[in-house]
Each structure stands twice: as C-alpha cells, then as structure tokens.
Short mmCIF file of C-alpha atoms in Angstrom, two decimals:
data_model
loop_
_atom_site.label_atom_id
_atom_site.label_comp_id
_atom_site.label_asym_id
_atom_site.label_seq_id
_atom_site.Cartn_x
_atom_site.Cartn_y
_atom_site.Cartn_z
CA MET A 3 -0.20 -0.37 0.32
CA ASP A 4 1.53 3.66 -1.01
CA ARG A 5 0.35 4.63 2.48
CA LEU A 6 1.00 9.17 1.28
CA ARG A 7 -1.45 8.03 -1.88
CA ALA A 8 -3.86 6.83 0.57
CA MET A 9 -3.26 9.35 3.17
CA GLN A 10 -3.67 12.19 0.22
CA LEU A 11 -6.83 9.83 -1.54
CA PHE A 12 -8.51 9.86 2.78
CA VAL A 13 -7.99 14.10 2.89
CA ARG A 14 -9.82 14.38 -0.57
CA ILE A 15 -12.38 12.20 0.83
CA VAL A 16 -13.32 14.09 3.58
CA GLU A 17 -12.91 17.62 1.95
CA LEU A 18 -14.71 16.84 -1.15
CA GLY A 19 -17.31 14.12 -0.06
CA SER A 20 -17.06 11.52 -2.28
CA PHE A 21 -15.45 9.32 -3.10
CA THR A 22 -15.67 9.46 -6.92
CA ALA A 23 -14.53 13.30 -6.88
CA ALA A 24 -11.54 12.40 -5.08
CA SER A 25 -10.62 9.58 -7.02
CA GLU A 26 -11.02 11.91 -10.17
CA HIS A 27 -9.07 14.68 -8.24
CA LEU A 28 -5.70 12.16 -7.81
CA ASP A 29 -6.54 10.73 -11.55
CA MET A 30 -7.68 7.01 -9.60
CA SER A 31 -10.87 5.05 -10.65
CA ARG A 32 -13.53 5.09 -8.21
CA ALA A 33 -12.70 1.37 -7.53
CA SER A 34 -8.65 1.83 -7.38
CA ALA A 35 -9.93 4.41 -4.60
CA THR A 36 -12.40 2.60 -2.37
CA ALA A 37 -9.42 -0.63 -2.39
CA LEU A 38 -7.19 1.36 -1.21
CA MET A 39 -9.45 3.12 1.88
CA ARG A 40 -9.82 -0.35 2.50
CA GLN A 41 -6.32 -0.95 2.78
CA LEU A 42 -5.65 2.21 4.95
CA GLU A 43 -8.27 1.32 7.46
CA SER A 44 -7.19 -2.86 7.46
CA HIS A 45 -3.68 -1.26 8.02
CA LEU A 46 -4.70 1.68 10.88
CA GLY A 47 -7.14 -1.27 12.65
CA VAL A 48 -10.38 1.25 12.70
CA ARG A 49 -13.24 2.96 10.60
CA LEU A 50 -12.58 6.19 9.05
CA LEU A 51 -15.43 6.99 7.25
CA GLN A 52 -19.31 6.74 7.59
CA ARG A 53 -20.70 5.80 4.00
CA THR A 54 -23.72 6.44 3.01
CA THR A 55 -26.58 6.45 -0.45
CA ARG A 56 -25.96 9.77 -0.52
CA GLN A 57 -22.45 11.51 1.68
CA VAL A 58 -19.58 9.91 2.53
CA SER A 59 -18.76 11.57 6.70
CA THR A 60 -15.84 11.12 9.19
CA THR A 61 -15.70 8.53 12.26
CA PRO A 62 -14.57 9.84 15.45
CA ASP A 63 -11.45 7.99 14.44
CA GLY A 64 -11.10 8.98 11.41
CA GLU A 65 -11.77 13.55 12.13
CA VAL A 66 -9.18 12.94 14.95
CA TYR A 67 -6.62 10.94 11.51
CA TYR A 68 -8.34 14.22 9.54
CA ARG A 69 -6.20 16.45 10.79
CA GLN A 70 -3.33 14.80 11.34
CA VAL A 71 -2.80 13.57 8.14
CA GLN A 72 -3.30 17.41 7.00
CA SER A 73 -0.47 18.70 9.29
CA ILE A 74 1.44 15.73 7.95
CA LEU A 75 1.05 16.69 4.22
CA ARG A 76 1.51 20.20 4.73
CA ASP A 77 5.10 19.08 5.95
CA VAL A 78 5.61 16.88 3.02
CA ASP A 79 4.39 19.82 0.81
CA ALA A 80 6.90 22.02 2.79
CA VAL A 81 9.83 19.97 2.28
CA GLU A 82 9.51 19.34 -1.36
CA ASN A 83 9.23 22.51 -2.60
CA ARG A 84 11.84 23.28 -0.16
CA LEU A 85 13.81 20.73 -1.96
CA SER A 86 12.65 21.62 -5.62
CA GLN A 87 14.37 25.13 -4.73
CA GLN A 88 17.30 24.00 -3.91
CA ALA A 89 17.53 21.56 -7.17
CA GLN A 90 16.44 25.18 -8.87
CA TYR A 91 19.04 26.92 -6.74
CA PRO A 92 21.87 24.74 -5.17
CA LYS A 93 23.25 26.05 -1.75
CA GLY A 94 25.02 24.67 0.92
CA ARG A 95 28.81 23.18 1.42
CA LEU A 96 30.87 21.37 -0.89
CA ARG A 97 33.71 19.62 0.28
CA VAL A 98 36.67 19.13 -2.66
CA ASP A 99 39.97 17.16 -2.57
CA LEU A 100 42.23 17.96 -5.63
CA PRO A 101 45.93 18.44 -6.69
CA ALA A 102 47.72 21.82 -5.01
CA SER A 103 48.63 23.01 -8.88
CA LEU A 104 45.18 22.17 -10.21
CA ALA A 105 43.72 24.71 -7.60
CA ARG A 106 46.16 26.74 -7.44
CA LEU A 107 46.35 27.20 -11.13
CA VAL A 108 43.33 26.80 -12.93
CA VAL A 109 40.41 26.44 -10.63
CA ILE A 110 40.45 28.89 -7.65
CA PRO A 111 41.25 31.11 -10.39
CA ALA A 112 38.36 30.39 -12.43
CA LEU A 113 35.75 30.04 -8.89
CA PRO A 114 34.80 34.17 -9.43
CA ALA A 115 32.72 32.77 -12.61
CA PHE A 116 31.34 29.77 -10.86
CA TYR A 117 29.98 31.88 -7.37
CA ARG A 118 28.51 34.34 -9.99
CA ARG A 119 26.04 31.00 -11.09
CA TYR A 120 25.98 29.30 -7.85
CA PRO A 121 26.52 32.05 -5.04
CA GLU A 122 24.99 29.94 -2.08
CA ILE A 123 27.06 27.19 -3.14
CA VAL A 124 30.07 27.03 -0.72
CA LEU A 125 33.25 25.52 -1.17
CA GLU A 126 35.88 23.92 1.12
CA LEU A 127 39.07 23.37 -1.00
CA SER A 128 41.33 20.33 0.01
CA VAL A 129 44.83 20.53 -1.94
CA ALA A 130 47.56 18.12 0.01
CA ASP A 131 48.15 15.98 -2.94
CA ARG A 132 47.77 12.52 -1.13
CA MET A 133 45.69 10.10 -1.38
CA ILE A 134 41.78 10.29 0.35
CA ASP A 135 39.18 7.91 1.32
CA LEU A 136 36.37 9.83 0.62
CA VAL A 137 33.57 8.36 3.03
CA ARG A 138 35.61 8.34 5.62
CA GLU A 139 36.69 11.83 5.30
CA GLY A 140 33.53 13.30 4.31
CA VAL A 141 34.74 14.30 1.07
CA ASP A 142 31.83 14.62 -1.95
CA CYS A 143 34.42 15.17 -4.67
CA VAL A 144 37.88 14.45 -5.83
CA LEU A 145 40.07 15.46 -8.93
CA ARG A 146 42.49 12.97 -9.71
CA ILE A 147 45.26 12.96 -13.00
CA GLY A 148 46.51 9.73 -13.66
CA GLU A 149 45.75 6.33 -14.82
CA LEU A 150 42.34 5.38 -12.07
CA ASP A 151 42.54 2.26 -10.08
CA ASP A 152 39.83 0.13 -9.81
CA SER A 153 37.44 1.67 -7.21
CA SER A 154 33.73 1.35 -6.17
CA LEU A 155 33.63 5.08 -7.12
CA ILE A 156 32.14 6.87 -9.75
CA ALA A 157 34.38 8.40 -12.47
CA ARG A 158 33.98 11.26 -15.13
CA ARG A 159 36.63 12.19 -17.71
CA LEU A 160 37.55 15.40 -17.58
CA ALA A 161 40.55 16.10 -20.19
CA LEU A 162 43.23 14.72 -21.25
CA LEU A 163 46.22 17.29 -20.41
CA PRO A 164 49.15 17.88 -22.36
CA GLN A 165 52.65 17.39 -20.98
CA VAL A 166 55.72 18.76 -21.63
CA THR A 167 59.60 17.80 -20.80
CA CYS A 168 61.29 20.37 -19.64
CA ALA A 169 64.69 21.99 -18.36
CA SER A 170 65.84 25.31 -16.66
CA CYS A 171 68.18 27.56 -18.16
CA ASP A 172 70.56 26.85 -15.94
CA TYR A 173 70.68 23.01 -16.12
CA ILE A 174 71.07 23.54 -20.28
CA GLU A 175 73.68 25.75 -20.05
CA ARG A 176 75.47 22.88 -17.55
CA GLN A 177 74.57 19.86 -18.72
CA GLY A 178 73.30 20.83 -22.76
CA ARG A 179 70.18 20.68 -24.17
CA PRO A 180 69.10 16.53 -24.75
CA GLU A 181 68.19 16.45 -28.20
CA SER A 182 67.48 12.48 -28.41
CA ILE A 183 66.33 10.01 -25.97
CA GLY A 184 69.45 8.19 -25.90
CA SER A 185 71.26 11.51 -24.76
CA LEU A 186 69.44 11.72 -21.86
CA ASP A 187 71.83 8.71 -20.06
CA ARG A 188 73.95 11.97 -19.27
CA HIS A 189 71.21 13.75 -18.43
CA PHE A 190 69.66 14.33 -14.48
CA CYS A 191 65.87 14.38 -13.79
CA VAL A 192 63.91 15.27 -10.43
CA GLU A 193 62.12 12.32 -9.64
CA PHE A 194 58.59 12.44 -8.27
CA LEU A 195 57.38 9.76 -5.95
CA SER A 196 53.96 8.47 -6.51
CA ALA A 197 51.25 9.06 -4.23
CA THR A 198 49.82 5.27 -4.47
CA THR A 199 52.98 3.73 -4.77
CA ALA A 200 55.60 5.60 -3.73
CA ARG A 201 57.80 4.11 -6.52
CA VAL A 202 59.08 6.87 -9.19
CA ASP A 203 57.75 7.38 -11.89
CA PRO A 204 60.17 6.83 -14.80
CA LEU A 205 59.58 10.03 -17.54
CA HIS A 206 57.83 9.05 -20.81
CA PHE A 207 57.87 9.50 -24.52
CA MET A 208 56.27 8.75 -27.77
CA VAL A 209 58.42 7.32 -30.23
CA ASN A 210 57.83 6.41 -33.91
CA GLY A 211 53.90 6.17 -32.30
CA ARG A 212 55.84 3.65 -29.50
CA ALA A 213 55.30 4.40 -25.54
CA VAL A 214 58.99 4.49 -23.79
CA SER A 215 60.04 4.86 -20.55
CA LYS A 216 63.44 6.07 -19.40
CA SER A 217 64.58 6.34 -15.79
CA LEU A 218 68.14 8.94 -15.10
CA ARG A 219 69.97 9.58 -12.67
CA SER A 220 68.43 12.40 -9.88
CA SER A 221 69.45 13.98 -6.38
CA LEU A 222 66.40 15.00 -5.83
CA SER A 223 63.07 13.23 -5.24
CA VAL A 224 59.62 14.85 -4.06
CA ASN A 225 55.92 13.97 -3.84
CA ASN A 226 54.38 17.51 -4.89
CA GLY A 227 53.57 18.70 -7.66
CA THR A 228 55.08 21.88 -6.60
CA ALA A 229 58.03 21.12 -5.26
CA TYR A 230 58.75 18.81 -8.31
CA VAL A 231 58.43 21.95 -10.29
CA ALA A 232 60.65 23.34 -7.89
CA GLY A 233 62.98 21.16 -8.76
CA CYS A 234 63.50 21.76 -12.03
CA GLU A 235 63.42 25.75 -11.53
CA ALA A 236 66.50 25.39 -10.02
CA GLY A 237 68.29 23.93 -11.69
CA LEU A 238 68.62 20.05 -11.03
CA GLY A 239 67.11 18.02 -13.31
CA ILE A 240 64.60 17.83 -16.57
CA VAL A 241 60.46 17.07 -15.33
CA GLN A 242 57.44 15.63 -16.99
CA VAL A 243 54.66 17.97 -16.14
CA PRO A 244 51.13 18.64 -17.82
CA ARG A 245 51.70 22.03 -19.09
CA TYR A 246 49.31 24.30 -17.89
CA HIS A 247 51.48 24.02 -14.38
CA VAL A 248 54.44 25.39 -15.92
CA GLU A 249 52.44 27.68 -18.96
CA ALA A 250 53.79 30.84 -17.37
CA GLN A 251 57.25 29.40 -16.82
CA LEU A 252 58.03 28.53 -20.72
CA ASN A 253 55.82 32.09 -21.54
CA ALA A 254 58.90 33.50 -19.64
CA GLY A 255 61.91 31.59 -20.63
CA ARG A 256 62.71 30.11 -16.94
CA LEU A 257 61.79 26.86 -18.41
CA ILE A 258 62.39 25.74 -22.08
CA GLU A 259 60.59 22.56 -23.40
CA VAL A 260 62.66 19.82 -24.91
CA LEU A 261 62.45 16.58 -26.61
CA VAL A 262 59.32 17.98 -28.78
CA GLU A 263 59.55 15.66 -31.12
CA CYS A 264 59.10 13.03 -28.86
CA ALA A 265 56.67 14.66 -26.47
CA PRO A 266 54.99 12.89 -23.67
CA PRO A 267 51.39 11.36 -23.36
CA PRO A 268 48.92 12.97 -22.36
CA ILE A 269 47.75 12.82 -18.98
CA PRO A 270 43.70 12.00 -17.97
CA LEU A 271 42.60 14.19 -15.25
CA SER A 272 38.90 12.89 -13.57
CA VAL A 273 36.69 13.55 -11.01
CA LEU A 274 35.31 10.83 -8.80
CA TYR A 275 32.66 10.64 -6.29
CA PRO A 276 30.35 8.04 -4.54
CA GLN A 277 27.91 6.19 -5.72
CA HIS A 278 24.62 8.36 -4.48
CA ARG A 279 20.85 7.16 -5.94
CA GLN A 280 20.06 10.72 -5.85
CA MET A 281 22.98 13.33 -6.31
CA PRO A 282 22.58 16.46 -4.32
CA PRO A 283 22.23 19.28 -6.99
CA ARG A 284 25.36 21.42 -5.21
CA LEU A 285 27.69 18.50 -6.81
CA ARG A 286 25.99 17.90 -9.98
CA VAL A 287 26.44 21.59 -10.72
CA PHE A 288 30.36 21.60 -9.62
CA ILE A 289 30.59 18.59 -11.76
CA ASP A 290 28.96 19.86 -14.47
CA TRP A 291 30.74 23.19 -14.22
CA LEU A 292 34.34 21.57 -13.88
CA VAL A 293 33.21 19.88 -17.26
CA GLU A 294 32.83 23.36 -18.93
CA LEU A 295 35.93 24.37 -17.14
CA PHE A 296 38.08 21.73 -18.69
CA GLU A 297 36.22 21.95 -22.16
#
C-alpha cells in the first residue's frame, strides 16, 4: 500500500465529500480509490469513514486522523518545495579534494564565474596532494590526474592534459640540451614519488607512435607537484608535467621545453565521487561546471 497516496486520497474524500470526486481529482478509478481506502482502514485497524448512499463523513477516529494527516501532508509539501528550490538554486557546503597545482593555477582562478552562477554554494578545498578515503573523510568529490585504479567510486573523465618535458635555462647551460632519447643517459631528472605506490615514476615519451620509458639519474626526489617544478626551476634536473603547470615559466623563458618531437602522451584528468541514489544538486552542478571548465 502506498501510504502517502492513501493519506492524500483520504483527505480529498473528506474535503470533497465524495469518493468519485476525490478519485477524479487524483486521477484514479473509483474502484482503485475504494480498494485503497479499505487497505488504509485495515492497516490502521479503525474505521475512518461512514458511507451512505448520499454522503461520506468521518467517524470520530477519522476526524482525529484527518487533522493529523493534514499536518503531515503540509509538511511533505513544504519539504518538497524546499528541495525543489534547492535543485533550481543549489546551496550548501561542498568538500572537494584536488592536486595543489590544479587548484592554484586552474580551478581557483575560475571560481568567481562559478560563484556568480551559484552564490549559495560554499566550497571547502583540500589541496594536500595525497590519496584520501572520500567516505571516511566526508569528501564529496576528488579530482585525480593519471590513470585510475579500480574502485567503487564513480569516475567522470574531464580532460586529457597535454604534457611537456622541460628543464631550466641554467640546467641546459651546464648539462647541454638533450637532442634524443639516447642522449638522456648523461642527464639528470627530478624524481617524482607516486602518491599511491611511493615508487619513482620514470619519464615517458612517444617515439614513432610507440611509448618509451626512461629512468635518469637524480639527486632529488619529491612527492608534491609544486616541489617537483621548483626542483626543475632550481636547475636540478629534467621534469615532465602537464603543460598548465609550467605555462607561465615556459612563456617567461625560465623553463625550456625539450624533446618536443617525442613529447610524453597526454594524461587523463578525472573527477571521482561516491555512488548516490540521488546526487545532491550542489555536487551535480559543480561537476557539470568542471566539465565546462576543462573543455
């Protein structure tokens, strides 16, 4: 039995004084309305309505039930209206985890446009460059750069980020500019430690359509994107990063792109979030905005 539907039917019968009028108002057949009222009375164990050939009226128990149900239905309408307004004008706090470089260089600079569209959403950004447990830490969604491991989370691809291989002017003056993959044997890199495996990621290149990996000597290892680029700017070795991370340094001439003809493959950027039977409107519009941002 649909108890909410039965309550609505009962109230309409009392207010209209007729099974036929109430069933037409709710787009039901009179037989369905009669059967539903029988189920409701059986469920409650009391008689709610007195029926004669000419009219329908409430019993004493029915009068008490009518007043209580009226209040319940008003509360249901109020909640639905409030949620409907939130769906149209999303509001509330949203916790997002993302790489620090992506936050600083891409997402935060674009947020004024987001807030003009959704002024009632409050964002709480975590930029710790670490793997987190969304459910345990109460995070609504995370942005991840790189290939994803299998998980119970929903993943939505946002972009393929172009990558560059680069070094500082000082490094190239001291070590020379690498002209081929083979020439890298006499060069150094800044090592990046994976946040998931704690292993060093080698450099990756595309040579004649074939993926090639290369490990170089290093005097510095880091596990943070900002520190990784800082090591490169300090002349400590070659790095590979998404282009957005070093666009300003490349344009200013502080870093120089090398081995352009065998650039590394693009790296995926995805947003991940837990499964929801009904996604909160504030999360839905934020993810849609991220898709627009990275288009």
